[in-house]
């Protein structure tokens, strides 16, 4: 069963289940909203959504230290192997794979994916995590797209959506995304890390509450949220 979700700031989330600690986009070094260091977290699995530095982040260093399984699109998985990560699983958009702790499906995202060293990071992805007892969708960095309705058809318990604007959906489009996905719970992310993506998450949550059936939840960095 999923136990809890921890927001580490920006787009970085850790799902803790009975059998694994799964971290998406581990960005600690240089993340102004992080309260932990990369050497203080111990995921068993790391999923990287796209090649940008604020998402690849400390993935390679943590994967090497932990021997953690690193999951990413094909291009990023090859790059990660080149960087010395030995336990790597490449996938691609639309594909699912079942691991002992749950099923990962990579979904489309409207964004870029060039890696920090200029390497080709393939296409950016969102992450659908089907865990025993709950299905999570982390949209990661993306603009609004109509096919979010198809993702919603999969039955989303918890959706994590960016609201920061400028690089991703802003509050208005994220609200439209909630209407397309119809998750049970929505959690806003990718805001407030820098002044350029400052947003008032409480105001956004109030709009979600007023105009959808979805329950908005704002997480506090480092505080486990049970679901
Ligand atoms: Ni990005
Ligand atoms: Mn980003």
Short mmCIF file of C-alpha atoms and ligand atoms in Angstrom, two decimals:
data_model
loop_
_atom_site.label_atom_id
_atom_site.label_comp_id
_atom_site.label_asym_id
_atom_site.label_seq_id
_atom_site.Cartn_x
_atom_site.Cartn_y
_atom_site.Cartn_z
CA UNK A 1 0.00 0.00 0.00
CA UNK A 2 1.20 3.56 -0.60
CA UNK A 3 2.10 5.10 2.73
CA UNK A 4 2.92 8.68 2.09
CA UNK A 5 4.16 11.30 -0.31
CA UNK A 6 6.91 13.78 0.50
CA UNK A 7 7.45 17.00 -1.45
CA UNK A 8 11.13 17.96 -1.49
CA UNK A 9 10.41 21.30 -3.19
CA UNK A 10 10.01 22.32 -6.86
CA UNK A 11 9.13 19.18 -8.91
CA UNK A 12 10.75 16.66 -6.56
CA UNK A 13 8.47 14.09 -4.93
CA UNK A 14 9.10 10.88 -3.04
CA UNK A 15 6.43 8.18 -2.77
CA UNK A 16 6.98 5.78 0.08
CA UNK A 17 5.21 2.42 -0.09
CA UNK A 18 5.58 -0.80 1.90
CA UNK A 19 8.11 -2.04 -0.62
CA UNK A 20 9.95 0.93 -2.13
CA UNK A 21 10.88 4.59 -1.95
CA UNK A 22 10.25 6.04 -5.40
CA UNK A 23 11.59 9.51 -6.13
CA UNK A 24 10.62 11.59 -9.14
CA UNK A 25 13.05 14.28 -10.42
CA UNK A 26 15.49 14.47 -7.49
CA UNK A 27 16.65 18.11 -7.48
CA UNK A 28 18.43 19.06 -4.25
CA UNK A 29 21.74 20.74 -5.13
CA UNK A 30 20.92 24.34 -6.09
CA UNK A 31 17.21 23.93 -5.29
CA UNK A 32 16.32 26.95 -3.11
CA UNK A 33 13.17 25.21 -1.83
CA UNK A 34 14.87 21.95 -0.79
CA UNK A 35 15.54 21.39 2.92
CA UNK A 36 17.52 18.18 2.46
CA UNK A 37 20.80 17.50 0.71
CA UNK A 38 21.18 14.93 -2.03
CA UNK A 39 23.28 12.73 0.28
CA UNK A 40 20.48 12.64 2.88
CA UNK A 41 17.83 10.92 0.77
CA UNK A 42 17.68 7.20 0.09
CA UNK A 43 15.33 6.28 -2.74
CA UNK A 44 15.31 2.77 -4.15
CA UNK A 45 13.94 4.03 -7.45
CA UNK A 46 14.51 7.32 -9.28
CA UNK A 47 12.31 8.41 -12.18
CA UNK A 48 13.56 11.27 -14.35
CA UNK A 49 10.84 13.01 -16.38
CA UNK A 50 13.01 15.06 -18.74
CA UNK A 51 16.52 16.34 -19.28
CA UNK A 52 16.41 19.78 -17.70
CA UNK A 53 18.81 20.47 -14.85
CA UNK A 54 16.06 21.15 -12.30
CA UNK A 55 14.74 17.59 -12.90
CA UNK A 56 17.79 15.43 -13.69
CA UNK A 57 19.26 17.27 -10.70
CA UNK A 58 21.12 14.87 -8.44
CA UNK A 59 19.72 11.74 -10.08
CA UNK A 60 23.07 10.36 -11.20
CA UNK A 61 24.85 10.99 -7.90
CA UNK A 62 22.03 9.43 -5.86
CA UNK A 63 21.64 6.49 -8.25
CA UNK A 64 25.36 5.73 -8.00
CA UNK A 65 25.49 6.06 -4.20
CA UNK A 66 22.36 3.96 -3.66
CA UNK A 67 22.56 1.60 -6.62
CA UNK A 68 18.99 2.84 -7.14
CA UNK A 69 17.06 1.87 -10.24
CA UNK A 70 16.92 4.88 -12.58
CA UNK A 71 13.91 4.99 -14.92
CA UNK A 72 13.68 7.51 -17.75
CA UNK A 73 12.96 7.78 -21.44
CA UNK A 74 15.30 5.85 -23.73
CA UNK A 75 17.59 8.79 -24.52
CA UNK A 76 18.06 9.84 -20.90
CA UNK A 77 18.55 6.21 -19.85
CA UNK A 78 21.46 5.85 -22.31
CA UNK A 79 22.94 9.15 -21.08
CA UNK A 80 22.58 8.01 -17.45
CA UNK A 81 24.47 4.80 -18.25
CA UNK A 82 27.22 6.90 -19.86
CA UNK A 83 27.35 8.95 -16.66
CA UNK A 84 28.03 5.79 -14.67
CA UNK A 85 24.58 4.81 -13.40
CA UNK A 86 24.55 1.02 -13.72
CA UNK A 87 20.96 0.16 -12.80
CA UNK A 88 18.95 1.82 -15.56
CA UNK A 89 15.61 1.10 -17.22
CA UNK A 90 14.67 2.93 -20.42
CA UNK A 91 11.04 3.38 -21.45
CA UNK A 92 9.09 5.73 -23.66
CA UNK A 93 5.88 7.69 -23.93
CA UNK A 94 2.79 5.49 -23.88
CA UNK A 95 4.71 2.49 -22.61
CA UNK A 96 4.11 0.84 -19.25
CA UNK A 97 6.27 -1.53 -17.29
CA UNK A 98 5.44 -3.40 -14.11
CA UNK A 99 8.15 -3.51 -11.47
CA UNK A 100 7.87 -5.50 -8.22
CA UNK A 101 6.60 -2.35 -6.39
CA UNK A 102 4.24 -0.93 -9.03
CA UNK A 103 3.64 -0.01 -12.64
CA UNK A 104 5.17 3.00 -14.38
CA UNK A 105 3.71 4.52 -17.52
CA UNK A 106 5.39 7.45 -19.22
CA UNK A 107 2.93 9.98 -20.59
CA UNK A 108 3.34 12.87 -22.97
CA UNK A 109 4.35 16.34 -21.80
CA UNK A 110 4.57 19.57 -23.78
CA UNK A 111 8.01 20.84 -22.91
CA UNK A 112 11.73 20.44 -23.79
CA UNK A 113 14.21 17.83 -22.62
CA UNK A 114 17.80 18.82 -23.52
CA UNK A 115 20.22 17.53 -20.90
CA UNK A 116 22.49 19.94 -18.95
CA UNK A 117 25.55 19.02 -21.06
CA UNK A 118 23.65 19.64 -24.31
CA UNK A 119 22.96 15.95 -24.98
CA UNK A 120 19.69 14.91 -26.57
CA UNK A 121 17.26 14.11 -23.78
CA UNK A 122 14.54 12.78 -26.08
CA UNK A 123 10.98 13.89 -25.45
CA UNK A 124 9.78 15.14 -22.07
CA UNK A 125 7.46 12.89 -20.10
CA UNK A 126 4.90 12.85 -17.36
CA UNK A 127 4.74 9.91 -14.97
CA UNK A 128 1.76 7.69 -14.18
CA UNK A 129 2.45 5.52 -11.14
CA UNK A 130 0.08 2.66 -10.45
CA UNK A 131 0.79 1.47 -6.94
CA UNK A 132 -1.15 -1.10 -4.94
CA UNK A 133 -4.09 0.97 -3.66
CA UNK A 134 -3.52 4.25 -5.51
CA UNK A 135 -2.75 5.74 -8.90
CA UNK A 136 -0.64 8.89 -9.08
CA UNK A 137 -0.05 11.16 -12.05
CA UNK A 138 2.84 13.61 -11.89
CA UNK A 139 2.43 15.83 -14.96
CA UNK A 140 6.01 17.11 -14.45
CA UNK A 141 6.93 20.10 -16.65
CA UNK A 142 4.22 20.63 -19.23
CA UNK A 143 1.82 22.98 -20.87
CA UNK A 144 -1.87 22.17 -20.98
CA UNK A 145 -2.93 19.52 -23.52
CA UNK A 146 -6.36 18.10 -24.29
CA UNK A 147 -5.20 14.49 -23.99
CA UNK A 148 -4.98 15.02 -20.24
CA UNK A 149 -8.60 13.85 -20.45
CA UNK A 150 -7.32 10.44 -21.65
CA UNK A 151 -4.95 10.28 -18.69
CA UNK A 152 -7.92 11.11 -16.47
CA UNK A 153 -9.78 8.10 -17.89
CA UNK A 154 -7.21 5.90 -16.15
CA UNK A 155 -8.68 6.93 -12.80
CA UNK A 156 -6.28 9.25 -11.02
CA UNK A 157 -6.30 9.37 -7.23
CA UNK A 158 -3.58 12.00 -6.89
CA UNK A 159 -2.47 14.41 -9.63
CA UNK A 160 0.57 16.64 -9.21
CA UNK A 161 0.32 19.65 -11.53
CA UNK A 162 2.68 22.57 -12.16
CA UNK A 163 1.20 26.00 -11.52
CA UNK A 164 4.31 28.20 -11.70
CA UNK A 165 3.69 29.59 -15.20
CA UNK A 166 6.45 30.87 -17.52
CA UNK A 167 8.04 27.41 -18.07
CA UNK A 168 4.92 25.29 -17.49
CA UNK A 169 1.18 25.68 -17.03
CA UNK A 170 0.20 28.62 -14.90
CA UNK A 171 -2.73 28.68 -12.49
CA UNK A 172 -5.44 29.17 -15.15
CA UNK A 173 -4.33 26.29 -17.36
CA UNK A 174 -3.63 24.08 -14.35
CA UNK A 175 -7.25 24.62 -13.30
CA UNK A 176 -8.36 23.56 -16.79
CA UNK A 177 -6.10 20.51 -16.41
CA UNK A 178 -7.91 19.55 -13.19
CA UNK A 179 -11.20 19.66 -15.10
CA UNK A 180 -9.75 17.34 -17.79
CA UNK A 181 -8.08 14.87 -15.43
CA UNK A 182 -10.71 14.86 -12.65
CA UNK A 183 -8.37 13.47 -9.99
CA UNK A 184 -9.59 12.77 -6.46
CA UNK A 185 -6.82 15.02 -5.09
CA UNK A 186 -4.61 17.61 -6.79
CA UNK A 187 -1.29 18.88 -5.48
CA UNK A 188 0.33 21.97 -7.05
CA UNK A 189 4.08 22.04 -7.70
CA UNK A 190 6.81 23.82 -9.71
CA UNK A 191 6.05 27.21 -8.16
CA UNK A 192 7.79 29.52 -5.71
CA UNK A 193 11.25 28.08 -6.27
CA UNK A 194 12.36 31.35 -7.88
CA UNK A 195 10.62 34.74 -8.17
CA UNK A 196 9.88 34.06 -11.85
CA UNK A 197 7.51 31.21 -10.90
CA UNK A 198 6.03 32.72 -7.74
CA UNK A 199 2.35 31.84 -7.22
CA UNK A 200 -0.09 31.84 -4.35
CA UNK A 201 -0.94 28.14 -4.05
CA UNK A 202 -3.68 28.80 -1.50
CA UNK A 203 -5.52 31.08 -3.91
CA UNK A 204 -5.22 28.41 -6.60
CA UNK A 205 -6.51 25.71 -4.25
CA UNK A 206 -9.48 27.91 -3.41
CA UNK A 207 -10.31 28.14 -7.13
CA UNK A 208 -10.06 24.34 -7.45
CA UNK A 209 -12.36 23.91 -4.46
CA UNK A 210 -14.87 26.42 -5.83
CA UNK A 211 -15.11 25.08 -9.37
CA UNK A 212 -14.29 21.34 -9.39
CA UNK A 213 -15.04 18.15 -7.45
CA UNK A 214 -11.32 17.65 -6.80
CA UNK A 215 -9.80 18.14 -3.36
CA UNK A 216 -6.73 20.42 -3.51
CA UNK A 217 -3.89 19.75 -1.09
CA UNK A 218 -0.83 21.95 -0.65
CA UNK A 219 2.13 20.08 0.74
CA UNK A 220 4.77 21.54 3.03
CA UNK A 221 8.29 20.66 1.95
CA UNK A 222 9.58 17.70 3.95
CA UNK A 223 6.25 16.92 5.67
CA UNK A 224 4.94 13.45 4.77
CA UNK A 225 1.37 13.43 3.49
CA UNK A 226 -0.58 10.20 3.99
CA UNK A 227 -2.92 8.99 1.33
NI1 LIG B 1 11.86 21.57 -17.55
MN1 LIG B 2 11.36 22.46 -14.46
#
